[in-house]
Coordinates of C-alpha atoms in Angstrom, one line a residue:
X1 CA 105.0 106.8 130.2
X2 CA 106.3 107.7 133.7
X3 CA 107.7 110.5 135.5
X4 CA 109.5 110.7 139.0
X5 CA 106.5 111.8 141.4
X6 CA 109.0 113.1 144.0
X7 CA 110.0 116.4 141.9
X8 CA 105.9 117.1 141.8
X9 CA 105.8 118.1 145.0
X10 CA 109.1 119.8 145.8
X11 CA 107.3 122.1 142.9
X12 CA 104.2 122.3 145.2
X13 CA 101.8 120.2 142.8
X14 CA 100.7 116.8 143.4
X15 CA 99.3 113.9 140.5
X16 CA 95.6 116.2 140.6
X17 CA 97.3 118.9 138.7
X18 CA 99.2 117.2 136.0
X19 CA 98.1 115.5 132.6
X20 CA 99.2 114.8 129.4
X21 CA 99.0 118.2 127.0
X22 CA 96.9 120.1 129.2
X23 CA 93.7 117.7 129.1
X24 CA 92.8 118.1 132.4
X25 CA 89.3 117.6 132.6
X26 CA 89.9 114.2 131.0
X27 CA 90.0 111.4 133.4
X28 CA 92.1 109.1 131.1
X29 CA 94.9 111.6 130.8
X30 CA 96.1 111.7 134.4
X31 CA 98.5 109.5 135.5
X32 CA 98.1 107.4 138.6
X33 CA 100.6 107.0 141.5
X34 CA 102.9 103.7 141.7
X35 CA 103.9 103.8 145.2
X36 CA 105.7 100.1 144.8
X37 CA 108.4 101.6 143.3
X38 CA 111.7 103.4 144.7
X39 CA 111.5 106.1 143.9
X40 CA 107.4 106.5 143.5
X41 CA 106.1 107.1 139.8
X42 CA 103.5 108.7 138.4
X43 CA 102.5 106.7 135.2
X44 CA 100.5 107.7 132.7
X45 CA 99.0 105.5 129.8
X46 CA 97.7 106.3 126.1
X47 CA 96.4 103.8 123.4
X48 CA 98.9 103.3 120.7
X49 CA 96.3 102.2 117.7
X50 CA 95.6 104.5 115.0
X51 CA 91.9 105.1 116.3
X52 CA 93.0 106.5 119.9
X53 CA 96.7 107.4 119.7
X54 CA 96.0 111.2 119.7
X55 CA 92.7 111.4 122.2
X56 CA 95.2 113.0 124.9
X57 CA 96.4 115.3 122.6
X58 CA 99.5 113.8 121.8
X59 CA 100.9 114.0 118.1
X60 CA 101.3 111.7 115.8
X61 CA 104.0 111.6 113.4
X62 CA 104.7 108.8 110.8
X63 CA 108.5 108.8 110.8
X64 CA 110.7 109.6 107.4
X65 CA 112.5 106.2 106.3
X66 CA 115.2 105.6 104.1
X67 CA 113.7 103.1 102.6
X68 CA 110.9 102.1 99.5
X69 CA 107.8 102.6 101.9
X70 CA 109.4 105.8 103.3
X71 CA 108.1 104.4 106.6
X72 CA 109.3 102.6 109.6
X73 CA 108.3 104.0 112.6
X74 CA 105.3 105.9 113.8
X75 CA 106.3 108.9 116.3
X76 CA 103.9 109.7 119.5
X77 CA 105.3 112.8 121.3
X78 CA 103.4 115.8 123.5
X79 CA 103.8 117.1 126.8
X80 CA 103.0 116.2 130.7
X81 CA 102.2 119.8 132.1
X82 CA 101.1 120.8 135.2
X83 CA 97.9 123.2 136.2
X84 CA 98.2 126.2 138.5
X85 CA 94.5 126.4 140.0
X86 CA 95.6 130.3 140.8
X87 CA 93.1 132.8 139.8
X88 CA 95.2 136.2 140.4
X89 CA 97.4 137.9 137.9
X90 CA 100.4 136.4 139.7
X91 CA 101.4 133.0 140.5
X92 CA 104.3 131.7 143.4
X93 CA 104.3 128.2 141.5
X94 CA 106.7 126.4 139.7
X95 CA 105.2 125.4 136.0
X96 CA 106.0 121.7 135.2
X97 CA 106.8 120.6 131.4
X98 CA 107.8 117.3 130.5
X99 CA 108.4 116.8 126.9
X100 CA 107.6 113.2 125.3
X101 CA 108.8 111.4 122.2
X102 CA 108.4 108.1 121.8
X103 CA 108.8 105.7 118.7
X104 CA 107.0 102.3 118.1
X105 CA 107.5 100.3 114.8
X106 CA 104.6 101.1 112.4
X107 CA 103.4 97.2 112.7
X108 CA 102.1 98.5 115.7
X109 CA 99.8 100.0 114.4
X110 CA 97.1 97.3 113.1
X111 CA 94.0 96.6 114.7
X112 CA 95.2 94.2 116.6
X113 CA 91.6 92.9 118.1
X114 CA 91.2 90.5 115.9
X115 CA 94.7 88.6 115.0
X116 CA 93.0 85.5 112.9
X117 CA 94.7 84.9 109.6
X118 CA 94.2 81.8 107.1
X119 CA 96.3 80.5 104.5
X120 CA 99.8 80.8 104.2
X121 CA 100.6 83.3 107.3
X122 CA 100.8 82.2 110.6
X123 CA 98.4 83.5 113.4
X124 CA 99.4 84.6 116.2
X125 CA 96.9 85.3 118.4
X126 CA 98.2 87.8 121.3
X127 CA 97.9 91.2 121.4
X128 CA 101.3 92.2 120.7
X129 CA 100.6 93.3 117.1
X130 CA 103.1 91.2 115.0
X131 CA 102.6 92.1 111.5
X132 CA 103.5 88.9 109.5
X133 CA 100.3 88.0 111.9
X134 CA 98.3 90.0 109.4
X135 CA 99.8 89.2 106.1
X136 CA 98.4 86.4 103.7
X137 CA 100.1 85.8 100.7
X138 CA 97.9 83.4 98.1
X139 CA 98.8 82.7 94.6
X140 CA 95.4 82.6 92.0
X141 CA 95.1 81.3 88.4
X142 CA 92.7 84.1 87.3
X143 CA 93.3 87.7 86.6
X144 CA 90.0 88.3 89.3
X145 CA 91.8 86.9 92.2
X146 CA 88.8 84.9 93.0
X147 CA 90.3 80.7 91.7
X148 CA 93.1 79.4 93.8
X149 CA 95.6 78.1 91.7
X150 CA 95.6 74.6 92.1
X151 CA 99.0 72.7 91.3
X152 CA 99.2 69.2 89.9
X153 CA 101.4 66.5 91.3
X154 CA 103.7 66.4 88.2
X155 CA 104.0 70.3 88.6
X156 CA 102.5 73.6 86.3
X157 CA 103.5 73.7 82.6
X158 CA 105.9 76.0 81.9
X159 CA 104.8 80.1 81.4
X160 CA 101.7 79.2 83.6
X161 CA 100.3 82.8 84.6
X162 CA 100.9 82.6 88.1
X163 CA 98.7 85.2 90.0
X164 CA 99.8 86.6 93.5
X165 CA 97.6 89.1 96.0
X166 CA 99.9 89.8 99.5
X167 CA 96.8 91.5 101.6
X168 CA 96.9 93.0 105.1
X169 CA 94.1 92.2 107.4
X170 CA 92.7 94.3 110.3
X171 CA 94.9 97.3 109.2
X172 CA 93.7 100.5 109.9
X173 CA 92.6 103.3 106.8
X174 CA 95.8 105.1 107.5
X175 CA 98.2 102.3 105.9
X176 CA 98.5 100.0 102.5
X177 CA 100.5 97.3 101.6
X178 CA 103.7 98.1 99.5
X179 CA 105.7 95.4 98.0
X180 CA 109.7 96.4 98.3
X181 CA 111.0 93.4 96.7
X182 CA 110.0 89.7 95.8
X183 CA 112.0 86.8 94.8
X184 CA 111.8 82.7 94.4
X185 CA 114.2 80.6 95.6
X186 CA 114.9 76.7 95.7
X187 CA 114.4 76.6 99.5
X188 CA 111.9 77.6 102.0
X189 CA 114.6 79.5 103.7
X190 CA 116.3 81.7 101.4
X191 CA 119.5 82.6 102.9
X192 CA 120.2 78.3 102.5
X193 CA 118.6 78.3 98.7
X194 CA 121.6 77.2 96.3
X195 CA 119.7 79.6 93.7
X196 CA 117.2 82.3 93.5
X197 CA 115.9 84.7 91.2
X198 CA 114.4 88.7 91.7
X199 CA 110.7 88.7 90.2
X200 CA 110.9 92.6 91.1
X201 CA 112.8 95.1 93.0
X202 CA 111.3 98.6 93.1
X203 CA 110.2 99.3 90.0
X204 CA 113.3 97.0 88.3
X205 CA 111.5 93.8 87.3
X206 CA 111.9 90.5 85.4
X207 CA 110.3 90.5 81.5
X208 CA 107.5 88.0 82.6
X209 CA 106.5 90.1 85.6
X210 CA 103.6 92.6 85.5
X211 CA 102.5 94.3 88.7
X212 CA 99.0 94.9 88.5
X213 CA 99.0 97.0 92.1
X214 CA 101.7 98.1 94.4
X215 CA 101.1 100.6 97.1
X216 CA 97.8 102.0 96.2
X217 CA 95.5 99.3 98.3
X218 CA 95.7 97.3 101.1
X219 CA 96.9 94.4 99.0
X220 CA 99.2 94.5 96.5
X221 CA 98.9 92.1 93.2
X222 CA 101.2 90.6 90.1
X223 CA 101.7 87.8 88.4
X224 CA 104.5 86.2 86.4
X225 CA 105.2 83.2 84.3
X226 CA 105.7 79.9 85.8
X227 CA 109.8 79.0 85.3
X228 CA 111.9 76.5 85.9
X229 CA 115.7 76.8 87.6
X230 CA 118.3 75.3 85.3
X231 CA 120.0 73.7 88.8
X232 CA 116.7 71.2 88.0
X233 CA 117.2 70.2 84.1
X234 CA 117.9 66.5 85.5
X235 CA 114.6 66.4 87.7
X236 CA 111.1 66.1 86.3
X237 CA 109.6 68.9 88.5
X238 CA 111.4 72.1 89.3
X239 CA 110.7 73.1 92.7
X240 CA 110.9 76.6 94.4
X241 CA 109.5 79.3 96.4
X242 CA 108.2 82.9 96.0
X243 CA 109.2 85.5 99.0
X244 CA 108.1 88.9 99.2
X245 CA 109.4 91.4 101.3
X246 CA 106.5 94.0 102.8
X247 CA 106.0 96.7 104.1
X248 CA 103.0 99.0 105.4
X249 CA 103.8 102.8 103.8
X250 CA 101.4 106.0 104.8
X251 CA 98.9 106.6 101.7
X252 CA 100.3 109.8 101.1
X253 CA 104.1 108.1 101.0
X254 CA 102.5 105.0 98.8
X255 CA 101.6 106.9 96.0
X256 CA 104.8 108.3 95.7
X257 CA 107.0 104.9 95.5
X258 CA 104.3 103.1 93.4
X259 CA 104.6 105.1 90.3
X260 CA 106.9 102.9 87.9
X261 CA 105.5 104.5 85.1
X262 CA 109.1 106.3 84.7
X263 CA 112.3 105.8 82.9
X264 CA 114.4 103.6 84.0
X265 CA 117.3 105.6 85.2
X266 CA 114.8 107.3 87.4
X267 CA 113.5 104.0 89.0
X268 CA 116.6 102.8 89.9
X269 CA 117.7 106.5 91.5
X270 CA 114.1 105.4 93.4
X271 CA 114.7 102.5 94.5
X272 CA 117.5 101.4 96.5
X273 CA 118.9 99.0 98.6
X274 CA 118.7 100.1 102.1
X275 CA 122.1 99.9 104.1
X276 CA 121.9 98.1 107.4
X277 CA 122.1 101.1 109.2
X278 CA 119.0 102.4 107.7
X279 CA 116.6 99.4 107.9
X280 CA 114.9 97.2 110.6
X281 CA 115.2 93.4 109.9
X282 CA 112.4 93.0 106.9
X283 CA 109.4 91.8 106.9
X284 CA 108.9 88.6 104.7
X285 CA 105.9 86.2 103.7
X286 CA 106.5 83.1 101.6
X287 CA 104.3 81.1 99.1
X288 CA 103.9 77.2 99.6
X289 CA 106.0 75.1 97.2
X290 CA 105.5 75.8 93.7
X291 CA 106.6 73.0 91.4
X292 CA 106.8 73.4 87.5
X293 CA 107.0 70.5 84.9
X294 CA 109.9 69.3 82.7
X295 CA 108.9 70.1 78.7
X296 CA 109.5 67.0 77.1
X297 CA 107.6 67.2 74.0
X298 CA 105.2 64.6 75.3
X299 CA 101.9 66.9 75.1
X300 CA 103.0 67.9 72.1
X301 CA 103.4 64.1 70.5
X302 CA 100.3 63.3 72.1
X303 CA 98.3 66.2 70.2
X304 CA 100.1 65.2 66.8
X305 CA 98.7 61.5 67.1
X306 CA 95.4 62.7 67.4
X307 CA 95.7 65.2 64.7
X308 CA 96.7 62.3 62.1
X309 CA 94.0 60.1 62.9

């Protein structure tokens, strides 16, 4: 955060007398003097992680969002004044108030120390804070979440319980995870998939879908029923992929978009599609490849052999 250093001292201050919302014993909350600059700066810096963002006094806001998290943004705003060292009952100098707002996307906002993420995300180690960086998406066979499903060559049986956990990593207290919408379709990229299919959106969800947690943790959990897309009926595996879009949501804001227990007129009022004017490009994480079998009657011949012998 910078100011011109120039208009300081036409005022008759100088960078010893200035700091971010009066904290002006505190070292950190001065600003330094960039003299490489035309015209010279005085810059000031603040941490922007949940843990540090408001040691200078600065407020932290998370933003309203038009959206199913009812978060996008996280606003930081305060004031650089200045200090008058006069001690008489009147003063010849010109007080100095900046106001500050600034706005940083809410992924900036995960503890971003330790970016090291297995399975199906991609880690990025840098410090820039990336928040598909902290996302995993795994798909279990149990309803612990403990097995990794494990898929055979010639594909699941159809209405496998398919288990799914999406879980944040090095995210701070002040944030869960909150599922908007998730979806499979034929290709890894879904905007070229010649089919898909909504699991969920909102609280509107598919018959074999049950969401087990949504918003309340810092992972959110379902499961549905292993299917098959009719685009496939000639093949003898059915191949697809499950996407879920993601979002981090204030705990306060969570609990308010992950109650489904409602009827469905008042879900749907809930939940809606965000325009493009009111959303940032979405966060998505993917599954690997899920492949499901072709009935055939086979296991079932199989089992009546044995039953006549």
């Amino acid at each position: 955060l910078s100011i011109y250093l120039c208009p300081l001292y036409f005022a008759g201050s100088n960078e010893s007398f200035v700091a971010l919302n009066n904290q002006f014993s505190n070292t950190d909350c001065r600003g330094s003097v960039d003299a490489t600059v035309s015209p010279p700066l005085l810059r000031f810096s603040f941490s922007i992680n949940d843990n540090d963002a408001t040691s200078c006094g600065s407020h932290l806001q998370v933003c309203i969002f038009k959206d199913f998290s009812n978060i996008e943004s996280v606003n930081i705003s305060g004031i650089i004044n200045s200090y008058d060292p006069t001690a008489s009952t009147i003063t010849y100098n010109q007080e100095l108030v900046y106001q500050y707002s600034c706005n940083y996307p809410l992924e900036y906002f995960v503890n971003n120390t330790r970016l090291e993420v297995a399975g199906v995300s991609i880690a990025i180690k840098d410090n820039n804070g990336t928040f598909r960086s902290t996302l995993n998406l795994r798909l279990y066979s149990d309803t612990n979440y403990t097995n990794a499903l494990i898929i055979p060559d010639n594909g699941l049986a159809l209405k496998t319980k398919i288990y799914v956990e999406v879980k944040a990593t090095n995210l701070t207290d002040r944030f869960n995870v909150l599922l908007d919408h998730c979806f499979a379709s034929t290709s890894y990229f879904p905007l070229n998939s010649s089919s898909s299919y909504d699991l969920f959106i909102g609280c509107t969800k598919d018959q074999q879908t049950n969401i087990i947690s949504n918003g309340e943790n810092q992972f959110a959990r379902f499961y549905f029923e292993a299917f098959r897309f009719t685009e496939h009926r000639n093949l003898p595996t059915s191949t697809y992929y499950l996407h879920c879009i993601t979002r981090l949501c204030e705990k306060s804001a969570c609990s308010t978009f992950s109650k489904c227990k409602r009827r469905k007129r008042q879900a749907r009022d809930l939940y809606t599609t965000p325009g493009p004017s009111e959303a940032s490009d979405p966060v998505t994480i993917t599954s690997p490849l899920i492949s499901t079998m072709t009935d055939n009657g086979e296991y079932f011949s199989i089992g009546f052999k044995g039953m006549c012998k």
